[in-house]
mmCIF file of C-alpha atoms in Angstrom:
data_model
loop_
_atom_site.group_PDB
_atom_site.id
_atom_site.type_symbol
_atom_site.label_atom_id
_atom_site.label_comp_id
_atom_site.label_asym_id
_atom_site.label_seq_id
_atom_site.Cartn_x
_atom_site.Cartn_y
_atom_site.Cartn_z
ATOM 1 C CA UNK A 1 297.176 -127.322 227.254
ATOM 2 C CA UNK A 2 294.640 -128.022 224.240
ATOM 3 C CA UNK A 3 293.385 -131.000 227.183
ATOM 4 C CA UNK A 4 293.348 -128.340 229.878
ATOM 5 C CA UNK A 5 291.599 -125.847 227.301
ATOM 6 C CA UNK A 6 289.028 -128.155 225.819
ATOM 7 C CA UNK A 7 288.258 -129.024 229.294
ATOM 8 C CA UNK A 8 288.099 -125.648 230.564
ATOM 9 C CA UNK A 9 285.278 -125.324 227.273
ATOM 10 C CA UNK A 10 283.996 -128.667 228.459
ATOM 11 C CA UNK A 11 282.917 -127.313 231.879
ATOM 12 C CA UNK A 12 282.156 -124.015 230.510
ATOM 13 C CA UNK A 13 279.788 -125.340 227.835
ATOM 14 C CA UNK A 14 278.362 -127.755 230.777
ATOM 15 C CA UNK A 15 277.672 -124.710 233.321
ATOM 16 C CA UNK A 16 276.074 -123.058 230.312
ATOM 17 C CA UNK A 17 273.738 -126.092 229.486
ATOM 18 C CA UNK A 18 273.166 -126.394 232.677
ATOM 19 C CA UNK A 19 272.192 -123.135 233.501
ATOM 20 C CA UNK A 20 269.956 -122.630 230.507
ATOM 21 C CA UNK A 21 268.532 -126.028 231.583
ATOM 22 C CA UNK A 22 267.811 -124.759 235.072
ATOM 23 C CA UNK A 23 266.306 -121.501 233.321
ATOM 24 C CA UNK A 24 264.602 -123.622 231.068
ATOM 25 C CA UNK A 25 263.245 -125.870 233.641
ATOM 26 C CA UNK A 26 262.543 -122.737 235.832
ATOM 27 C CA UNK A 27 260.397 -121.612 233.035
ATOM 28 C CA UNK A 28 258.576 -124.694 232.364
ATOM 29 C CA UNK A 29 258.085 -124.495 236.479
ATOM 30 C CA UNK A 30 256.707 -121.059 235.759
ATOM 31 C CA UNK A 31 254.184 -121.710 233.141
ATOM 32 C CA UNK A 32 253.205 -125.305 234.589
ATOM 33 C CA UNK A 33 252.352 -123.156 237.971
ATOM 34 C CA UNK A 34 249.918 -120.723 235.852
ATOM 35 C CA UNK A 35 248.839 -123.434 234.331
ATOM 36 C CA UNK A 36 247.884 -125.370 237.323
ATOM 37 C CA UNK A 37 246.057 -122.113 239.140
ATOM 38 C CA UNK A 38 244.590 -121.378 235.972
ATOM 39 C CA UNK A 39 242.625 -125.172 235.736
ATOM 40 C CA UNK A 40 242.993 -124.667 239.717
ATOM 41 C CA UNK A 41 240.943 -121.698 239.032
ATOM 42 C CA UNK A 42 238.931 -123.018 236.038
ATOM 43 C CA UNK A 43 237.827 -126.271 238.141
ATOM 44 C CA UNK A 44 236.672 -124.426 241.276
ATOM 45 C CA UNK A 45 234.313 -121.884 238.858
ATOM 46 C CA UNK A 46 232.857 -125.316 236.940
ATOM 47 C CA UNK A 47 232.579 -126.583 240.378
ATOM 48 C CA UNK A 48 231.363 -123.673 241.613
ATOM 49 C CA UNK A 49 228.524 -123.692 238.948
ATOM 50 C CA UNK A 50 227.882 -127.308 238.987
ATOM 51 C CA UNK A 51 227.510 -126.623 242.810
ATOM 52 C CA UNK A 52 224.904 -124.069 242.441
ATOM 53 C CA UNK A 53 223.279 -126.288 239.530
ATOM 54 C CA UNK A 54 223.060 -129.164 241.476
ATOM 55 C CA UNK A 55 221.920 -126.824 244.517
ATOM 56 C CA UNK A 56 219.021 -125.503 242.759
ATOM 57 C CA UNK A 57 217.851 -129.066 241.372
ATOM 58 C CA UNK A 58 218.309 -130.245 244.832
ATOM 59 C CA UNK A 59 216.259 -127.559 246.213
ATOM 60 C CA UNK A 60 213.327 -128.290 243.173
ATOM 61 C CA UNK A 61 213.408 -131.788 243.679
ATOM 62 C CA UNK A 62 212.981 -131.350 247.671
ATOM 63 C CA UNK A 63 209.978 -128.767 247.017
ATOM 64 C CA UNK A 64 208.614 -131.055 244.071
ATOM 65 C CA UNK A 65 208.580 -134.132 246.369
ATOM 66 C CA UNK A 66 206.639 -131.777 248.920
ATOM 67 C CA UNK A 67 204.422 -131.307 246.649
ATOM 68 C CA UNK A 68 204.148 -134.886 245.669
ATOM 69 C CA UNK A 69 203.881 -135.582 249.263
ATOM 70 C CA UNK A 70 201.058 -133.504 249.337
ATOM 71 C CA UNK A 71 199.460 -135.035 245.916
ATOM 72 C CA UNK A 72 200.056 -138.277 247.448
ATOM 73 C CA UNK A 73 197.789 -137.336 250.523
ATOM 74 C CA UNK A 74 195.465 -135.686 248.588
ATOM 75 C CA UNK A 75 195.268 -139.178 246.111
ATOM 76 C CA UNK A 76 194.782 -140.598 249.758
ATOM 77 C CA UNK A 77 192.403 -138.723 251.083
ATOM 78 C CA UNK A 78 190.523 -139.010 247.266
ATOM 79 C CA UNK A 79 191.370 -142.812 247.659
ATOM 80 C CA UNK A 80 189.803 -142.961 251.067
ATOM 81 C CA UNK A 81 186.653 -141.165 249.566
ATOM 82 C CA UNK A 82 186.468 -143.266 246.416
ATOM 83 C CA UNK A 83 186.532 -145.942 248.434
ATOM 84 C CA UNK A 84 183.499 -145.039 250.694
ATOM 85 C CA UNK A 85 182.045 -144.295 247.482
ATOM 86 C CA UNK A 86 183.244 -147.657 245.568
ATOM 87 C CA UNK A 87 181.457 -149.412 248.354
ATOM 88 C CA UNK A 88 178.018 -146.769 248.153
ATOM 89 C CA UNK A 89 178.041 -147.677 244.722
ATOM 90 C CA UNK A 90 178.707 -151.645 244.460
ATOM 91 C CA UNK A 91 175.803 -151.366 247.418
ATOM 92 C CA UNK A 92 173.367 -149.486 245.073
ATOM 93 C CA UNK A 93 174.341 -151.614 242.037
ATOM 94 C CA UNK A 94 173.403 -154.639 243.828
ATOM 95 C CA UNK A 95 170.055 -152.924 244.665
ATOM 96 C CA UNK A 96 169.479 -151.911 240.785
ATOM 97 C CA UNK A 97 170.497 -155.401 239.543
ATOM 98 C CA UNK A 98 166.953 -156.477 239.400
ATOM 99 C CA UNK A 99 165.669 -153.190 237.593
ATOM 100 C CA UNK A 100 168.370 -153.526 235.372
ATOM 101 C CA UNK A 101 167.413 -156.992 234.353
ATOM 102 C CA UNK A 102 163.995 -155.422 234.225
ATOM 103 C CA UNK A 103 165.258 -152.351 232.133
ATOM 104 C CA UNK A 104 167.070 -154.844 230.129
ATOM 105 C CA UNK A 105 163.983 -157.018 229.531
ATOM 106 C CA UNK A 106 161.884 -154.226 228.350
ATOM 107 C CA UNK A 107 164.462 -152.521 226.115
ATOM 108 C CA UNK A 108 164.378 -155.878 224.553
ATOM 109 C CA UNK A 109 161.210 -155.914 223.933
ATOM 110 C CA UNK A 110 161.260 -152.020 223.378
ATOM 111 C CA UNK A 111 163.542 -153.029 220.501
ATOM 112 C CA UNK A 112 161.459 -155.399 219.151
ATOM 113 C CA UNK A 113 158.548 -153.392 218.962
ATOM 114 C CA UNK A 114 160.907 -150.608 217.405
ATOM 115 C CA UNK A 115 161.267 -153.370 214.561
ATOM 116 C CA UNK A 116 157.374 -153.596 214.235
ATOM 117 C CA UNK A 117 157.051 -149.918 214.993
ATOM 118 C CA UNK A 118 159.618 -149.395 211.311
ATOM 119 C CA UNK A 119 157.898 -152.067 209.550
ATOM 120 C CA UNK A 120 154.731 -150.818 210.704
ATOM 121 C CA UNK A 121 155.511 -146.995 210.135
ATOM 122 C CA UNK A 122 157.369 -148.271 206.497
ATOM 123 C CA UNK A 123 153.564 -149.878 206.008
ATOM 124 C CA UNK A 124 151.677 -147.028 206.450
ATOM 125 C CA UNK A 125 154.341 -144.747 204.450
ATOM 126 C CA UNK A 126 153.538 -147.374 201.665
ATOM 127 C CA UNK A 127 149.378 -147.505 202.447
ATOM 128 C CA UNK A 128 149.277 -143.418 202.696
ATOM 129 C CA UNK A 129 151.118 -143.252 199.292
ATOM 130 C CA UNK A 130 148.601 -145.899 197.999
ATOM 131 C CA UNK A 131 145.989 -144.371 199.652
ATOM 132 C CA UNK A 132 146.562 -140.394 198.113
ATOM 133 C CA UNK A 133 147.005 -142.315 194.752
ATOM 134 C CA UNK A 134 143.642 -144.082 194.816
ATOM 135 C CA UNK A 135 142.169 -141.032 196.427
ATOM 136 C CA UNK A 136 143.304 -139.360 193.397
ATOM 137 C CA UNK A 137 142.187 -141.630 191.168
ATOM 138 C CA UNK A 138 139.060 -142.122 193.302
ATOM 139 C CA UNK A 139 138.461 -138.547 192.332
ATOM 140 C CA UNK A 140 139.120 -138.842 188.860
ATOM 141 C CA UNK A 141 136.917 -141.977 188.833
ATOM 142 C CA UNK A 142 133.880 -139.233 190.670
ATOM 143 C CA UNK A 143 134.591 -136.625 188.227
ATOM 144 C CA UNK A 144 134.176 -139.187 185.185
ATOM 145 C CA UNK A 145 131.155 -140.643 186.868
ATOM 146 C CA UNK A 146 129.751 -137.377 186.989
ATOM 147 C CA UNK A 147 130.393 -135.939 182.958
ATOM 148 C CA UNK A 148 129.428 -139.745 182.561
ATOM 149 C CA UNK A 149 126.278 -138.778 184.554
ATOM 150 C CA UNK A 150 125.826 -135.602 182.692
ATOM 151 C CA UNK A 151 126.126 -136.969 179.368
ATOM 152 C CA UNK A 152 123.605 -140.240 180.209
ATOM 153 C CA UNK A 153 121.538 -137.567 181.557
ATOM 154 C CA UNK A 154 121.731 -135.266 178.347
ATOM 155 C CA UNK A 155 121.296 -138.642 176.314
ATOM 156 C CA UNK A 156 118.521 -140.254 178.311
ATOM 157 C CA UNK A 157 117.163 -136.607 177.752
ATOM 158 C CA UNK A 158 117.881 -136.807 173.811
ATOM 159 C CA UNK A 159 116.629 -140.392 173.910
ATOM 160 C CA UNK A 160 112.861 -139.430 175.483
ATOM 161 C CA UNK A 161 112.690 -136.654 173.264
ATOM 162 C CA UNK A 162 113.583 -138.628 170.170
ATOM 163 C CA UNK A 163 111.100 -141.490 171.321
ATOM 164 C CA UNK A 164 108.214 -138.587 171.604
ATOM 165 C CA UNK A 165 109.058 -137.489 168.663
ATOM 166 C CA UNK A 166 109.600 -140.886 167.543
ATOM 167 C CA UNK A 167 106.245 -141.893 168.970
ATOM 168 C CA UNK A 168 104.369 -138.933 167.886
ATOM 169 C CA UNK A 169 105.661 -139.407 164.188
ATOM 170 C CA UNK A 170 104.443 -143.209 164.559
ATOM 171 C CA UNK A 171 101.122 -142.235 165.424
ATOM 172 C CA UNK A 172 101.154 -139.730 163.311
ATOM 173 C CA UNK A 173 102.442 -141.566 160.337
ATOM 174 C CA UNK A 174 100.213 -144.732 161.383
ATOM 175 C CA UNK A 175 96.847 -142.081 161.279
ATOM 176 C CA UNK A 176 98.270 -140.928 158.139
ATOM 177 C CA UNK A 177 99.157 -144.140 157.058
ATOM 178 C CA UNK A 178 95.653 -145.841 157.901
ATOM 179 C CA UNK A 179 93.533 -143.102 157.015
ATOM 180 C CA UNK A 180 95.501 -142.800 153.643
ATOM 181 C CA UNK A 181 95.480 -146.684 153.116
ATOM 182 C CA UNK A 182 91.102 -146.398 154.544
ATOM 183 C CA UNK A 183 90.889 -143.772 151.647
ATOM 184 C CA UNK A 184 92.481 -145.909 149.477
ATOM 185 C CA UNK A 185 91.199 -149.143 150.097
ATOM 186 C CA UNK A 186 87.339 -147.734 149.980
ATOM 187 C CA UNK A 187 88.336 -145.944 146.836
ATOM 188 C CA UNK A 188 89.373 -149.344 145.515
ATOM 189 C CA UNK A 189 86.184 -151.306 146.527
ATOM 190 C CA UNK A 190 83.868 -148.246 145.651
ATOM 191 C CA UNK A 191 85.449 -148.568 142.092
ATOM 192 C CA UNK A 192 85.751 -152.332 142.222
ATOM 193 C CA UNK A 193 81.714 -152.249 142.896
ATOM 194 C CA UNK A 194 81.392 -149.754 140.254
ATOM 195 C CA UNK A 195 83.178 -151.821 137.840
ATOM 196 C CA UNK A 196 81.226 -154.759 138.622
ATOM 197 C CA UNK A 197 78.007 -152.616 138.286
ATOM 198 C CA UNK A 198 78.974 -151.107 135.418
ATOM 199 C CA UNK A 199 79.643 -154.658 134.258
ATOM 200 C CA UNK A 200 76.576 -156.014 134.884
ATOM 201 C CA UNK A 201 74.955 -153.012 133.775
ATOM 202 C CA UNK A 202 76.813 -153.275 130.487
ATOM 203 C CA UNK A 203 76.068 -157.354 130.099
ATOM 204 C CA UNK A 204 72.320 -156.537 130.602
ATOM 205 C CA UNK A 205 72.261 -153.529 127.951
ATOM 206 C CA UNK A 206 74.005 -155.646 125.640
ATOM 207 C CA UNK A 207 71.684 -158.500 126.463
ATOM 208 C CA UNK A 208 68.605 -156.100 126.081
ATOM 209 C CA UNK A 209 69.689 -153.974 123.270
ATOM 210 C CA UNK A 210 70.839 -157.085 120.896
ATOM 211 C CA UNK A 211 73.465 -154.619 118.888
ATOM 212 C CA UNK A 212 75.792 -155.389 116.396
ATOM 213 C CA UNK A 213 78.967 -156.598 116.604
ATOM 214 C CA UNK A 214 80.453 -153.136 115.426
ATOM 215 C CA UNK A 215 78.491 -151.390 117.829
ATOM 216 C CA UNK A 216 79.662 -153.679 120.707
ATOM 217 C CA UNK A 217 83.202 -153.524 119.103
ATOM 218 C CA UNK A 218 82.623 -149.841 119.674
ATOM 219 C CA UNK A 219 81.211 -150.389 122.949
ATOM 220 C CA UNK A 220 83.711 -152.758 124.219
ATOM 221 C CA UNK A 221 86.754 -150.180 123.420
ATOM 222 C CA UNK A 222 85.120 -147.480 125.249
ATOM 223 C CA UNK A 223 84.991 -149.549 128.244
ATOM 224 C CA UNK A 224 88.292 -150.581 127.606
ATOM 225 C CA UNK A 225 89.045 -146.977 127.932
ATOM 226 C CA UNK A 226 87.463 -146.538 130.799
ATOM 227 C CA UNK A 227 89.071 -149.739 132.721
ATOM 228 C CA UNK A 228 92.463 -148.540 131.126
ATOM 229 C CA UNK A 229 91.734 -144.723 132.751
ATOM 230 C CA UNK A 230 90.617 -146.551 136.201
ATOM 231 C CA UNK A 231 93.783 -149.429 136.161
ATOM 232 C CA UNK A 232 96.431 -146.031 135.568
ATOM 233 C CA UNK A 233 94.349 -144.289 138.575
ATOM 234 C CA UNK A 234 95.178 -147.476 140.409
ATOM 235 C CA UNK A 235 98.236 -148.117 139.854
ATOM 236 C CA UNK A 236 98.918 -144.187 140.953
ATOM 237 C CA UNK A 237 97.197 -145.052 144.274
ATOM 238 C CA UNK A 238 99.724 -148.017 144.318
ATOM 239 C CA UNK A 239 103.000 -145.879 144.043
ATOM 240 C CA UNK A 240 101.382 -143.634 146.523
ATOM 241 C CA UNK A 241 101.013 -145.978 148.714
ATOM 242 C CA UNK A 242 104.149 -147.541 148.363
ATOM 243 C CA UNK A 243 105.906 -144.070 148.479
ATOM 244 C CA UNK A 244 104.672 -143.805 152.202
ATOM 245 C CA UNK A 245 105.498 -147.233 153.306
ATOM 246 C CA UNK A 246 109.009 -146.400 152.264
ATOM 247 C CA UNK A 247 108.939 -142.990 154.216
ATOM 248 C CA UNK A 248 107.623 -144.841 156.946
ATOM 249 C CA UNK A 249 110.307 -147.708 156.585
ATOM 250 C CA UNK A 250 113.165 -145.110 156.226
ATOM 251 C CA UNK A 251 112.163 -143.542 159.126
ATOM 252 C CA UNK A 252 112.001 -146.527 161.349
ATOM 253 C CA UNK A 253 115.411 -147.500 160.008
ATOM 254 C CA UNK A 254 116.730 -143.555 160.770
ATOM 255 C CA UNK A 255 115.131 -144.336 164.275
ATOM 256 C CA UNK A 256 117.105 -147.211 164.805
ATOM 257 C CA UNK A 257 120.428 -146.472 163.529
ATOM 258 C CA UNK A 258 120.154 -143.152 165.880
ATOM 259 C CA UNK A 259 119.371 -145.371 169.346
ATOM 260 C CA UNK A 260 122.331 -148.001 168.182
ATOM 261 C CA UNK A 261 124.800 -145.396 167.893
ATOM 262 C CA UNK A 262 123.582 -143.646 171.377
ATOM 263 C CA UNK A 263 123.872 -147.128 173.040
ATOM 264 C CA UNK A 264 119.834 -147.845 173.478
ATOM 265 C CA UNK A 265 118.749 -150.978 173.149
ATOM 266 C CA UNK A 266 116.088 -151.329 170.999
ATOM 267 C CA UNK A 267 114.091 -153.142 173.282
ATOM 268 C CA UNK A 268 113.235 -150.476 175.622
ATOM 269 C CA UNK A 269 111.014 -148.771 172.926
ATOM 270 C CA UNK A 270 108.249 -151.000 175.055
ATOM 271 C CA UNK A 271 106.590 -152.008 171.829
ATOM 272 C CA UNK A 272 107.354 -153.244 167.565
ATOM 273 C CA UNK A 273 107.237 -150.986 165.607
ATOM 274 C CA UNK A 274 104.796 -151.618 162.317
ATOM 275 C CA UNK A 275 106.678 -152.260 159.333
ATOM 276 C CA UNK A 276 104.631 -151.551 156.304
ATOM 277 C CA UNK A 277 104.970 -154.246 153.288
ATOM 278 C CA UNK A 278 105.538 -152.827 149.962
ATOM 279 C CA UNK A 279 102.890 -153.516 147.332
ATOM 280 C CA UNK A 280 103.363 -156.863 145.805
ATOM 281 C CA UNK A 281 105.485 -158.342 148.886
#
């Protein structure tokens, strides 16, 4: 009985396990089937999309390579012209290779001058500089020559007048001089003769008149006296005389200290001067 029951539980426990393994399984049938429309559904939408994607860079890369197609015949058509005018242009260069050389040559020398032309040009720069400086100093040199000018004039000017009045005084002195010096030397010999007459005159009274020796003691003082009197009146004519050779000296030496310091030589006076000698030189 407990066999029978337990087995009775046995296959009642097994039709439950299997049932809830069939609902179980039934279930997992169920939600594997969503799941399978559901990335069913999923897939077609991505494919869907990547379709269209796909579609529309399909469709831009067909319209871009039109329009590199039509680039490309364009480049073709430039190509074709380029080439015409590649061949234009490789014909004219061959024509211009001569000027070139040419062109070349005389840029060359163009260039050379240009060096000149800088050093030249650098040159003058330096001579016009030079030039406005010695201009300048050219001027400066003219206006000094000319206040030099002024002043030689005002000093030549100075220098006649001081030789006229030089020259007048000379002659002037020199008249006053000799006429003085005339005077003096006739007063001399008229009282040199006068003193020899009176001499003689005195020897023959003294001769004739036999006096005494007292009386030609008395005699011989008065005539001392007088020769005393006359030798003082001398001797004043003397230091008159000597008095106006020094005026005339210190003038000459006035004279000639005022031409050294103005620069005159005193050569171009044109003639000596007379130095007077003092009395007893």
């Amino acid at each position: 009985e407990m066999e029978a029951k337990y087995t009775r539980k046995m296959q009642a426990l097994r039709d439950e396990m299997d049932l809830r393994r069939k609902t179980e399984l039934h279930e997992l049938e169920e939600r594997k089937n969503t799941q399978i429309s559901e990335l069913m559904g999923n897939h077609e939408g991505a494919f869907g999309a990547i379709k269209n994607y796909y579609n529309d860079i399909t469709a831009k890369n067909l319209t871009l390579i039109n329009l590199l197609k039509e680039q490309v015949e364009d480049l073709k058509k430039k190509e074709t012209v380029l080439e015409k005018e590649k061949a234009e242009v490789l014909l004219q260069n061959k024509e211009l290779i001569g000027p070139l050389q040419e062109t070349q040559e005389l840029v060359a020398e163009l260039q050379k001058k240009l060096v000149h032309y800088d050093r030249d040009k650098e040159a003058l720069m330096n001579s016009k500089a030079h030039l406005k400086i010695t201009q300048k100093e050219l001027k400066d040199l003219q206006w000094e020559h000319e206040v030099l000018e002024q002043r030689f004039s005002k000093v030549q000017a100075e220098r006649d007048e001081l030789y006229q009045k030089f020259t007048r005084a000379i002659n002037e002195v020199q008249q006053k001089t000799g006429f003085k010096n005339l005077l003096l030397e006739r007063k001399l010999h008229g009282l040199l003769s006068l003193l020899e007459q009176k001499e003689v005159e005195l020897s023959e009274v003294v001769a004739a008149s036999n006096l005494s020796p007292s009386a030609l003691s008395l005699v011989s003082h008065k005539l001392e006296d007088v020769l005393n009197s006359k030798n003082a009146t001398i001797q004043d004519l003397q230091l008159q005389l000597a008095r106006v050779c020094k005026a005339h000296n210190d003038m000459l030496q006035t004279f000639e200290a005022k031409l050294t310091a103005f620069g005159i030589p005193l050569d171009n006076l044109g003639f000596q001067p007379l130095s007077f000698p003092f009395p007893g030189q």
